[in-house]
Amino acid sequence: MLFYEPLFLFLFLPVTFGLCWLTRQLAWIRLPLLLVASLVFYAWGEPGFVPVVIASALLDYSLAKFIARGAGWAMAVGVVANLAILVVYKYSYFLVANVLSVAAPAEVTYVPRIALPIGVSFVVFEKITYLVDVARRRSPPASSFAQYLTYVLFFPKLLAGPIIKYYEIEAQFRRHPAPRETMVLDGFRRFMLGVIKKVMLADVLGTAADATFDLPPIGVGFADAWWGVILFTLQIYLDFSAYSDMAIGLASMFGFRLRENFDMPYISCSITEFWRRWHISLSTWIRDYLYIPLGGNRVAPWRVYLNLWLCFLASGLWHGAAWTFLLWGAYNGLFLMLDRLFLLRLLDRMPRVLANAITLVIIMVGWVVFRAGSMAQLRAFLVAMMHPALRGGTVGWNPDTVVALVAGLAIALGPRLPKISRAVAGSMATARSRFAWETVTLLLFAVSLCKAAADPFKPFLYFRF
Amino acid sequence: MPQWIQRLPVLLGMGLLVCPWLIPVVNWIGQTAGQPAPLIQEGALHGVENPLEPPVYASDALWSHQFREAFAAEFDHDLPMLTWAVEFKNQLYYWLLHQSGIDTVVIGKHRQLLEPGYVDEYCFREPQVILRHADEWAAQLAQIQAWYAAEGKVFVYVITPSKVATYPQYIPALQPCPAPPTARDALGPLWDATLDRHGVRYVDAAALTRAAAPNFPFEMFPLGGTHWNEVAATMATQAVIDSINQAPTPWKLQPFTFTWTMAPPVGISRDLTDLLNVPYPRLDWKAPQTQVAPIPPAWGCAPTDLAVVGGSFTYEILWTLDKLPCPPTVRFYSYFVANQAIYPGDIRGPVVSDERDRKLIAESKIVILEENEVLTLRSNHGPLLYDLLAAHKAMLEADHPPKR
């Protein structure tokens, strides 16, 4: 169940929120209600995985009591058990297929694939934070299993994050105050923005980007490649940040504050800055739970570079079990190393706009690696992007793509222009202007709802025949 | 500004999520108050979707992906405001963006409605690739013709036109069209030449339509439709009858002349307009309607058995034949397997394969195979007809080997 599907918008959300709002004064029912709603939400998407998550959460919950007393073995068991889930569900096919293709390439005809449970990477990383935070004494063990399970399955962040560190939210789960009107209204406002971004911009750009990336490698021309990359660059940002907006908004409606996950990443002037602004919850997870345990900045320079690179290799693998993701991680790790060696100093000396443009090109090339369906496609895109003479021109434009592109560019790059940022901020200064903005948001939300309801309707002509 | 007004947009946004459920509630209240018709009525959407697989409410099925997908699809489909949502979205796309809200229709230049499949076919048409197996297929068509001729029957192969290939000037401005125009337009003549070489009896209604177009004060395809208009289809029917009557068999059809009048478009003349599901399409056009008159002397009425295999363009040929005073008895097998229609009467139903095979092999005196130019050498129904006849001939030869 996705946040912009009619089933969620018109059934799950009104019913769940309605029940929670009506029972907001009954402290004892708030958390169980949220847990039941989260279980239903997750079971709808992945019923087979629910018992695995519950069993695994039960193990975490049991081990945490030992971890709190300093038992290293419990910590090791917990982390290995969680990583095992990830390995089995996400990486087993990739590992087995690659090992077999090297060991006995002629005999590999079919490798069975285990269905990837929705949000498994987010769930596992969050569960690990619980164990580590307890071990580091940043948080006490959860006071009840229900509380911990609600943290694990909390539906607003279940599908696409943000990755919530246990220590960041533990107090909120422990106290879980009744949602206040302002939080609900702010949350719904944010949710509306997320739905608009997702339905009216990201999906439109995504359709056009898919058309380009569906081209056979031999048919990719210079213009096609750049068009596809620009579209995908905007799509991935708008799509992912829209999910974060929806998640943060929904959480707020239910009385929880989640941290921001994006901070205008495309105005970054270096890759280091980009990773401070992009998918912040993952970058900080990697920093807190991987980079620092590996030694952080306190080791010899060559180890720092190696650790950085390893962390981003892991980040790439976290995004998906494919060589392209691994390569994307390595690519980002490489630029982070180069930043430390010389690139950051070089970019700092440049005009901001130029540094931003260079960074953006590096990011876009990275997105080609990320989006490519195969190494052959990756090669075709990179070659096409560097050869202006390569003719293609087989991908069409639709007016809605152009509108979404312009809006996407304004959202992604507009903040680079200080006057525009100030003008936007100024236009929100008075109650009257805020009301005007919110009215526009309401209208766009209504259009988005219609689009979300109408898009599954795919009539075809031949009903007459 | 009072606080409640400041909060109004967000509260209304929340209200939108419960709006769909107010429609059945209001209607229910109306009904309990004695109102016979629903208080809030929705129009009907045009076009059909692939039939929904209804969810199975059984304990073992509840955990399956299929159940959840079926439930979600049914939920989407049964949303009380679906019609309004579709029409509102499509109208907005149409007015603000001059774009179709559904992906099975594109809006070309001068508001012409087109099917994207036809646009893509024309814009990416590569005759040298398409015609790679032209000789093979033409030889098979000649074989079909010979098999029927050996039994004293007539076979005619008909090529119908595509709107985009007839009026390429309406291709949308943002549509890439890499195939050079000369190459695109070479397909028809090259295919005709191959058919001539193999001695196939055919009617190139695509070429006929394009040649006749300048003689009429209207275009051969309607503004809001994908199929040819009645005049084009009627001229093609005349050509098909001429071709049948020239064959050295006793099976003939009554030739006719026709006149036309202009009328507001209905049915097939506005098929894409309907499919747009836009309440205010602002498409103002008229479509020609034909009236036929047999060329004297009128024949005695002895309806001939006709079997036809083809696509959607065939219907208009059959409707024209149906207007004759003595119409032939027709069995039409749409795309060979999709469904069948019986004339006179235009009675639709599923294809009964045994009956179809009997009609095509043994009973029908005249057999027509229609392929639209977008399917030239790419149709499935043509080869299916060939396979049926080839299998039948092979079986006959196995039972009665030819004497040497």
GROMACS .gro file of C-alpha atoms in nm, chain B residues 65-364:
model
  300
  530HIS     CA    1  -0.058  -1.120  -0.354
  531GLN     CA    2  -0.335  -1.185  -0.604
  532PHE     CA    3  -0.600  -1.117  -0.341
  533ARG     CA    4  -0.445  -0.789  -0.239
  534GLU     CA    5  -0.394  -0.677  -0.596
  535ALA     CA    6  -0.751  -0.775  -0.687
  536PHE     CA    7  -0.890  -0.601  -0.379
  537ALA     CA    8  -0.695  -0.281  -0.449
  538ALA     CA    9  -0.798  -0.287  -0.815
  539GLU     CA   10  -1.162  -0.339  -0.723
  540PHE     CA   11  -1.140  -0.064  -0.463
  541ASP     CA   12  -0.994   0.177  -0.720
  542HIS     CA   13  -1.257   0.079  -0.973
  543ASP     CA   14  -1.548   0.114  -0.731
  544LEU     CA   15  -1.442   0.449  -0.586
  545PRO     CA   16  -1.763   0.653  -0.574
  546MET     CA   17  -1.595   0.953  -0.736
  547LEU     CA   18  -1.396   0.767  -1.002
  548THR     CA   19  -1.591   0.914  -1.295
  549TRP     CA   20  -1.549   1.268  -1.167
  550ALA     CA   21  -1.181   1.211  -1.094
  551VAL     CA   22  -1.114   1.074  -1.443
  552GLU     CA   23  -1.313   1.346  -1.618
  553PHE     CA   24  -1.167   1.625  -1.406
  554LYS     CA   25  -0.811   1.509  -1.457
  555ASN     CA   26  -0.857   1.451  -1.829
  556GLN     CA   27  -1.032   1.786  -1.879
  557LEU     CA   28  -0.752   1.963  -1.698
  558TYR     CA   29  -0.490   1.793  -1.914
  559TYR     CA   30  -0.690   1.875  -2.224
  560TRP     CA   31  -0.747   2.244  -2.143
  561LEU     CA   32  -0.422   2.338  -1.978
  562LEU     CA   33  -0.171   2.116  -2.152
  563HIS     CA   34  -0.350   2.024  -2.476
  564GLN     CA   35  -0.264   1.670  -2.382
  565SER     CA   36  -0.466   1.355  -2.345
  566GLY     CA   37  -0.507   1.232  -1.990
  567ILE     CA   38  -0.498   0.869  -2.099
  568ASP     CA   39  -0.212   0.697  -2.271
  569THR     CA   40  -0.422   0.532  -2.542
  570VAL     CA   41  -0.498   0.864  -2.715
  571VAL     CA   42  -0.264   1.143  -2.824
  572ILE     CA   43  -0.367   1.488  -2.937
  573GLY     CA   44  -0.205   1.577  -3.265
  574LYS     CA   45  -0.179   1.909  -3.444
  575HIS     CA   46  -0.509   2.091  -3.503
  576ARG     CA   47  -0.664   1.892  -3.216
  577GLN     CA   48  -0.669   1.573  -3.424
  578LEU     CA   49  -0.700   1.269  -3.200
  579LEU     CA   50  -0.466   0.982  -3.280
  580GLU     CA   51  -0.373   0.645  -3.137
  581PRO     CA   52  -0.012   0.637  -3.017
  582GLY     CA   53   0.045   0.292  -3.168
  583TYR     CA   54  -0.030   0.428  -3.515
  584VAL     CA   55   0.191   0.733  -3.459
  585ASP     CA   56   0.483   0.522  -3.343
  586GLU     CA   57   0.441   0.276  -3.629
  587TYR     CA   58   0.453   0.551  -3.887
  588CYS     CA   59   0.732   0.749  -3.726
  589PHE     CA   60   0.957   0.448  -3.680
  590ARG     CA   61   0.855   0.270  -4.000
  591GLU     CA   62   1.146   0.098  -4.171
  592PRO     CA   63   1.023  -0.064  -4.493
  593GLN     CA   64   1.349  -0.250  -4.550
  594VAL     CA   65   1.309  -0.419  -4.212
  595ILE     CA   66   0.934  -0.479  -4.241
  596LEU     CA   67   0.961  -0.620  -4.592
  597ARG     CA   68   1.238  -0.868  -4.511
  598HIS     CA   69   0.988  -1.151  -4.525
  599ALA     CA   70   0.758  -0.989  -4.782
  600ASP     CA   71   0.814  -1.254  -5.047
  601GLU     CA   72   0.749  -1.532  -4.799
  602TRP     CA   73   0.418  -1.383  -4.680
  603ALA     CA   74   0.309  -1.288  -5.032
  604ALA     CA   75   0.379  -1.646  -5.142
  605GLN     CA   76   0.166  -1.774  -4.857
  606LEU     CA   77  -0.117  -1.538  -4.953
  607ALA     CA   78  -0.090  -1.668  -5.310
  608GLN     CA   79  -0.106  -2.019  -5.172
  609ILE     CA   80  -0.423  -1.937  -4.974
  610GLN     CA   81  -0.570  -1.791  -5.292
  611ALA     CA   82  -0.477  -2.103  -5.490
  612TRP     CA   83  -0.625  -2.336  -5.229
  613TYR     CA   84  -0.957  -2.151  -5.236
  614ALA     CA   85  -0.951  -2.123  -5.616
  615ALA     CA   86  -0.902  -2.500  -5.641
  616GLU     CA   87  -1.238  -2.534  -5.467
  617GLY     CA   88  -1.405  -2.271  -5.683
  618LYS     CA   89  -1.397  -2.003  -5.416
  619VAL     CA   90  -1.271  -1.645  -5.407
  620PHE     CA   91  -1.005  -1.503  -5.177
  621VAL     CA   92  -0.934  -1.131  -5.149
  622TYR     CA   93  -0.664  -0.968  -4.942
  623VAL     CA   94  -0.747  -0.613  -4.827
  624ILE     CA   95  -0.505  -0.350  -4.694
  625THR     CA   96  -0.674  -0.074  -4.493
  626PRO     CA   97  -0.524   0.268  -4.418
  627SER     CA   98  -0.387   0.422  -4.103
  628LYS     CA   99  -0.497   0.774  -4.012
  629VAL     CA  100  -0.144   0.882  -3.930
  630ALA     CA  101   0.000   0.748  -4.255
  631THR     CA  102  -0.280   0.920  -4.448
  632TYR     CA  103  -0.245   1.252  -4.265
  633PRO     CA  104   0.109   1.268  -4.125
  634GLN     CA  105   0.076   1.644  -4.095
  635TYR     CA  106  -0.117   1.586  -3.771
  636ILE     CA  107   0.163   1.406  -3.591
  637PRO     CA  108   0.217   1.584  -3.255
  638ALA     CA  109   0.492   1.843  -3.257
  639LEU     CA  110   0.687   1.682  -2.971
  640GLN     CA  111   0.674   1.335  -3.129
  641PRO     CA  112   1.011   1.214  -3.256
  642CYS     CA  113   0.982   1.084  -3.610
  643PRO     CA  114   1.321   0.952  -3.711
  644ALA     CA  115   1.212   0.756  -4.021
  645PRO     CA  116   1.252   0.968  -4.336
  646PRO     CA  117   0.915   1.046  -4.505
  647THR     CA  118   1.015   0.890  -4.837
  648ALA     CA  119   1.105   0.563  -4.666
  649ARG     CA  120   0.781   0.559  -4.463
  650ASP     CA  121   0.565   0.613  -4.768
  651ALA     CA  122   0.754   0.354  -4.971
  652LEU     CA  123   0.611   0.067  -4.769
  653GLY     CA  124   0.275   0.054  -4.947
  654PRO     CA  125   0.403   0.062  -5.307
  655LEU     CA  126   0.679  -0.191  -5.230
  656TRP     CA  127   0.432  -0.429  -5.066
  657ASP     CA  128   0.186  -0.386  -5.356
  658ALA     CA  129   0.464  -0.469  -5.601
  659THR     CA  130   0.545  -0.786  -5.409
  660LEU     CA  131   0.178  -0.888  -5.409
  661ASP     CA  132   0.159  -0.821  -5.785
  662ARG     CA  133   0.468  -1.032  -5.842
  663HIS     CA  134   0.307  -1.324  -5.662
  664GLY     CA  135  -0.029  -1.277  -5.836
  665VAL     CA  136  -0.225  -1.212  -5.518
  666ARG     CA  137  -0.579  -1.070  -5.564
  667TYR     CA  138  -0.580  -0.769  -5.335
  668VAL     CA  139  -0.738  -0.432  -5.272
  669ASP     CA  140  -0.502  -0.163  -5.144
  670ALA     CA  141  -0.765   0.047  -4.972
  671ALA     CA  142  -0.490   0.254  -4.811
  672ALA     CA  143  -0.368   0.376  -5.151
  673LEU     CA  144  -0.727   0.408  -5.270
  674THR     CA  145  -0.821   0.626  -4.972
  675ARG     CA  146  -0.520   0.852  -5.015
  676ALA     CA  147  -0.586   0.888  -5.388
  677ALA     CA  148  -0.954   0.971  -5.335
  678ALA     CA  149  -0.901   1.215  -5.048
  679PRO     CA  150  -0.860   1.530  -5.263
  680ASN     CA  151  -1.198   1.464  -5.429
  681PHE     CA  152  -1.401   1.525  -5.116
  682PRO     CA  153  -1.462   1.837  -4.909
  683PHE     CA  154  -1.381   1.648  -4.590
  684GLU     CA  155  -1.098   1.429  -4.472
  685MET     CA  156  -1.109   1.052  -4.494
  686PHE     CA  157  -1.066   1.013  -4.119
  687PRO     CA  158  -1.274   1.190  -3.856
  688LEU     CA  159  -1.116   1.454  -3.633
  689GLY     CA  160  -1.201   1.262  -3.317
  690GLY     CA  161  -1.173   0.905  -3.440
  691THR     CA  162  -0.907   0.658  -3.540
  692HIS     CA  163  -1.101   0.465  -3.806
  693TRP     CA  164  -1.174   0.573  -4.160
  694ASN     CA  165  -1.501   0.749  -4.230
  695GLU     CA  166  -1.798   0.592  -4.406
  696VAL     CA  167  -1.703   0.732  -4.746
  697ALA     CA  168  -1.356   0.580  -4.737
  698ALA     CA  169  -1.493   0.249  -4.611
  699THR     CA  170  -1.769   0.251  -4.873
  700MET     CA  171  -1.522   0.313  -5.155
  701ALA     CA  172  -1.310   0.029  -5.025
  702THR     CA  173  -1.617  -0.195  -5.019
  703GLN     CA  174  -1.684  -0.108  -5.382
  704ALA     CA  175  -1.328  -0.204  -5.469
  705VAL     CA  176  -1.358  -0.531  -5.277
  706ILE     CA  177  -1.681  -0.616  -5.464
  707ASP     CA  178  -1.516  -0.534  -5.798
  708SER     CA  179  -1.225  -0.759  -5.709
  709ILE     CA  180  -1.456  -1.047  -5.609
  710ASN     CA  181  -1.670  -1.008  -5.918
  711GLN     CA  182  -1.365  -1.017  -6.145
  712ALA     CA  183  -1.268  -1.359  -6.013
  713PRO     CA  184  -1.359  -1.653  -6.242
  714THR     CA  185  -1.613  -1.801  -6.001
  715PRO     CA  186  -1.991  -1.795  -5.984
  716TRP     CA  187  -1.983  -1.610  -5.650
  717LYS     CA  188  -2.063  -1.246  -5.704
  718LEU     CA  189  -2.174  -0.951  -5.491
  719GLN     CA  190  -2.412  -0.674  -5.598
  720PRO     CA  191  -2.221  -0.361  -5.712
  721PHE     CA  192  -2.356  -0.030  -5.585
  722THR     CA  193  -2.315   0.344  -5.596
  723PHE     CA  194  -2.336   0.572  -5.298
  724THR     CA  195  -2.418   0.925  -5.191
  725TRP     CA  196  -2.323   1.096  -4.868
  726THR     CA  197  -2.461   1.353  -4.629
  727MET     CA  198  -2.292   1.520  -4.335
  728ALA     CA  199  -2.415   1.455  -3.981
  729PRO     CA  200  -2.290   1.493  -3.626
  730PRO     CA  201  -2.043   1.216  -3.548
  731VAL     CA  202  -2.171   0.912  -3.367
  732GLY     CA  203  -2.027   0.577  -3.273
  733ILE     CA  204  -1.705   0.486  -3.448
  734SER     CA  205  -1.668   0.838  -3.593
  735ARG     CA  206  -1.596   0.972  -3.246
  736ASP     CA  207  -1.434   0.670  -3.084
  737LEU     CA  208  -1.123   0.850  -2.963
  738THR     CA  209  -1.326   1.150  -2.846
  739ASP     CA  210  -1.531   0.921  -2.626
  740LEU     CA  211  -1.222   0.745  -2.504
  741LEU     CA  212  -1.070   1.075  -2.390
  742ASN     CA  213  -1.341   1.092  -2.122
  743VAL     CA  214  -1.343   1.468  -2.138
  744PRO     CA  215  -1.680   1.634  -2.066
  745TYR     CA  216  -1.605   1.938  -2.284
  746PRO     CA  217  -1.387   1.827  -2.576
  747ARG     CA  218  -1.464   2.138  -2.787
  748LEU     CA  219  -1.425   1.930  -3.101
  749ASP     CA  220  -1.673   2.046  -3.356
  750TRP     CA  221  -1.694   1.840  -3.672
  751LYS     CA  222  -1.935   1.647  -3.886
  752ALA     CA  223  -1.888   1.306  -4.035
  753PRO     CA  224  -2.016   1.183  -4.371
  754GLN     CA  225  -2.285   0.915  -4.372
  755THR     CA  226  -2.335   0.709  -4.686
  756GLN     CA  227  -2.649   0.583  -4.852
  757VAL     CA  228  -2.599   0.302  -5.103
  758ALA     CA  229  -2.800   0.215  -5.412
  759PRO     CA  230  -2.748  -0.103  -5.616
  760ILE     CA  231  -2.633  -0.050  -5.970
  761PRO     CA  232  -2.913  -0.171  -6.194
  762PRO     CA  233  -3.002  -0.423  -6.305
  763ALA     CA  234  -3.071  -0.544  -5.950
  764TRP     CA  235  -2.979  -0.905  -5.903
  765GLY     CA  236  -3.207  -1.172  -5.773
  766CYS     CA  237  -3.140  -1.210  -5.407
  767ALA     CA  238  -2.932  -1.520  -5.330
  768PRO     CA  239  -2.714  -1.426  -5.031
  769THR     CA  240  -2.359  -1.544  -5.065
  770ASP     CA  241  -2.166  -1.692  -4.772
  771LEU     CA  242  -1.873  -1.475  -4.677
  772ALA     CA  243  -1.607  -1.540  -4.414
  773VAL     CA  244  -1.385  -1.254  -4.310
  774VAL     CA  245  -1.076  -1.240  -4.093
  775GLY     CA  246  -0.943  -0.899  -4.004
  776GLY     CA  247  -0.913  -0.612  -3.760
  777SER     CA  248  -1.133  -0.325  -3.652
  778PHE     CA  249  -1.135  -0.146  -3.990
  779THR     CA  250  -1.322  -0.442  -4.137
  780TYR     CA  251  -1.640  -0.359  -3.950
  781GLU     CA  252  -1.712  -0.057  -4.164
  782ILE     CA  253  -1.678  -0.266  -4.481
  783LEU     CA  254  -1.922  -0.518  -4.334
  784TRP     CA  255  -2.166  -0.245  -4.224
  785THR     CA  256  -2.160  -0.115  -4.582
  786LEU     CA  257  -2.231  -0.461  -4.722
  787ASP     CA  258  -2.512  -0.487  -4.469
  788LYS     CA  259  -2.676  -0.179  -4.623
  789LEU     CA  260  -2.724  -0.359  -4.957
  790PRO     CA  261  -3.077  -0.470  -5.042
  791CYS     CA  262  -2.952  -0.827  -5.061
  792PRO     CA  263  -2.664  -0.839  -4.813
  793PRO     CA  264  -2.430  -1.138  -4.804
  794THR     CA  265  -2.430  -1.369  -4.505
  795VAL     CA  266  -2.109  -1.285  -4.323
  796ARG     CA  267  -1.910  -1.444  -4.044
  797PHE     CA  268  -1.641  -1.210  -3.924
  798TYR     CA  269  -1.362  -1.336  -3.702
  799SER     CA  270  -1.199  -1.035  -3.544
  800TYR     CA  271  -0.824  -1.092  -3.525
  801PHE     CA  272  -0.909  -1.459  -3.587
  802VAL     CA  273  -0.948  -1.531  -3.216
  803ALA     CA  274  -1.079  -1.216  -3.045
  804ASN     CA  275  -1.454  -1.239  -3.114
  805GLN     CA  276  -1.699  -1.294  -3.396
  806ALA     CA  277  -1.976  -1.096  -3.560
  807ILE     CA  278  -2.259  -1.228  -3.775
  808TYR     CA  279  -2.425  -1.028  -4.052
  809PRO     CA  280  -2.696  -0.931  -4.127
  810GLY     CA  281  -2.771  -0.814  -3.779
  811ASP     CA  282  -2.423  -0.739  -3.638
  812ILE     CA  283  -2.463  -1.010  -3.376
  813ARG     CA  284  -2.149  -1.028  -3.161
  814GLY     CA  285  -2.019  -1.319  -2.962
  815PRO     CA  286  -1.711  -1.520  -2.877
  816VAL     CA  287  -1.532  -1.716  -3.147
  817VAL     CA  288  -1.631  -2.083  -3.160
  818SER     CA  289  -1.316  -2.224  -3.310
  819ASP     CA  290  -1.467  -2.541  -3.462
  820GLU     CA  291  -1.736  -2.343  -3.633
  821ARG     CA  292  -1.486  -2.079  -3.749
  822ASP     CA  293  -1.258  -2.344  -3.896
  823ARG     CA  294  -1.552  -2.509  -4.075
  824LYS     CA  295  -1.666  -2.177  -4.219
  825LEU     CA  296  -1.318  -2.079  -4.335
  826ILE     CA  297  -1.226  -2.420  -4.471
  827ALA     CA  298  -1.545  -2.560  -4.615
  828GLU     CA  299  -1.858  -2.350  -4.612
  829SER     CA  300  -1.780  -1.993  -4.716
   0.00000   0.00000   0.00000
